[in-house]
């Protein structure tokens, strides 16, 4: 939901700046082989860019939104909340495994998801260290891949945008 709000806000800011730029045009104009003139405002360049500017603008806004979202989800408080660390540690030191598991289930974050996966492997007070390690490794791989999804989308955008820009350039040269 937050990502959608960022995208909508970014579109609003771009439209607002384009309207302001078109309301106050710069006096400089360029003559292209005596045929066309265009304003060197942001909106003038946008219109001159043609159809390719719209998908490039969307990719730019999506890249910015994904970057902001990545910074928001990778904050220390979201990954390792300090208030739950001490309470889970106290429960584990007193060997109250059930309470520690309930705390991990009640407050999902990277730390509690990984720790909870290891604690679920304790059955009837029997501690199987290798099974716990394997469960925690699997959970950490899952948490890491979940955290890297925005970066994967960013890499797709970073690969598509230059190709789309070149396609727009070639399309403009053909016209």
CSV table of N, CA, C and O in Angstrom, one decimal, residues 1-11 65:
chain,number,residue,atom,x,y,z
A,1,UNK,N,0.8,-1.2,0.0
A,1,UNK,CA,0.0,0.0,0.0
A,1,UNK,C,0.9,1.2,0.0
A,1,UNK,O,0.6,2.2,-0.7
A,2,UNK,N,2.0,1.2,0.8
A,2,UNK,CA,2.9,2.3,0.9
A,2,UNK,C,3.5,2.6,-0.5
A,2,UNK,O,3.7,3.7,-0.9
A,3,UNK,N,3.9,1.5,-1.2
A,3,UNK,CA,4.5,1.6,-2.5
A,3,UNK,C,3.6,2.3,-3.5
A,3,UNK,O,4.0,3.1,-4.3
A,4,UNK,N,2.3,1.9,-3.5
A,4,UNK,CA,1.3,2.5,-4.4
A,4,UNK,C,1.2,4.0,-4.1
A,4,UNK,O,1.1,4.8,-5.0
A,5,UNK,N,1.1,4.3,-2.8
A,5,UNK,CA,1.0,5.7,-2.4
A,5,UNK,C,2.2,6.5,-2.9
A,5,UNK,O,2.1,7.7,-3.4
A,6,UNK,N,3.4,5.9,-2.9
A,6,UNK,CA,4.6,6.6,-3.3
A,6,UNK,C,4.6,6.8,-4.9
A,6,UNK,O,5.0,7.9,-5.3
A,7,UNK,N,4.1,5.8,-5.6
A,7,UNK,CA,4.0,6.0,-7.0
A,7,UNK,C,3.0,7.0,-7.4
A,7,UNK,O,3.2,7.9,-8.3
A,8,UNK,N,1.8,7.1,-6.7
A,8,UNK,CA,0.8,8.1,-7.0
A,8,UNK,C,1.4,9.5,-6.7
A,8,UNK,O,1.2,10.4,-7.5
A,9,UNK,N,2.0,9.6,-5.6
A,9,UNK,CA,2.6,10.9,-5.2
A,9,UNK,C,3.7,11.3,-6.2
A,9,UNK,O,3.7,12.5,-6.6
A,10,UNK,N,4.5,10.4,-6.6
A,10,UNK,CA,5.5,10.7,-7.6
A,10,UNK,C,4.9,11.2,-8.9
A,10,UNK,O,5.4,12.2,-9.5
A,11,UNK,N,3.8,10.5,-9.4
A,11,UNK,CA,3.2,11.0,-10.6
A,11,UNK,C,2.6,12.4,-10.4
A,11,UNK,O,2.7,13.2,-11.3
A,65,UNK,N,10.2,4.7,-6.7
A,65,UNK,CA,9.4,4.1,-5.6
A,65,UNK,C,10.0,2.9,-5.0
A,65,UNK,O,10.0,2.6,-3.8
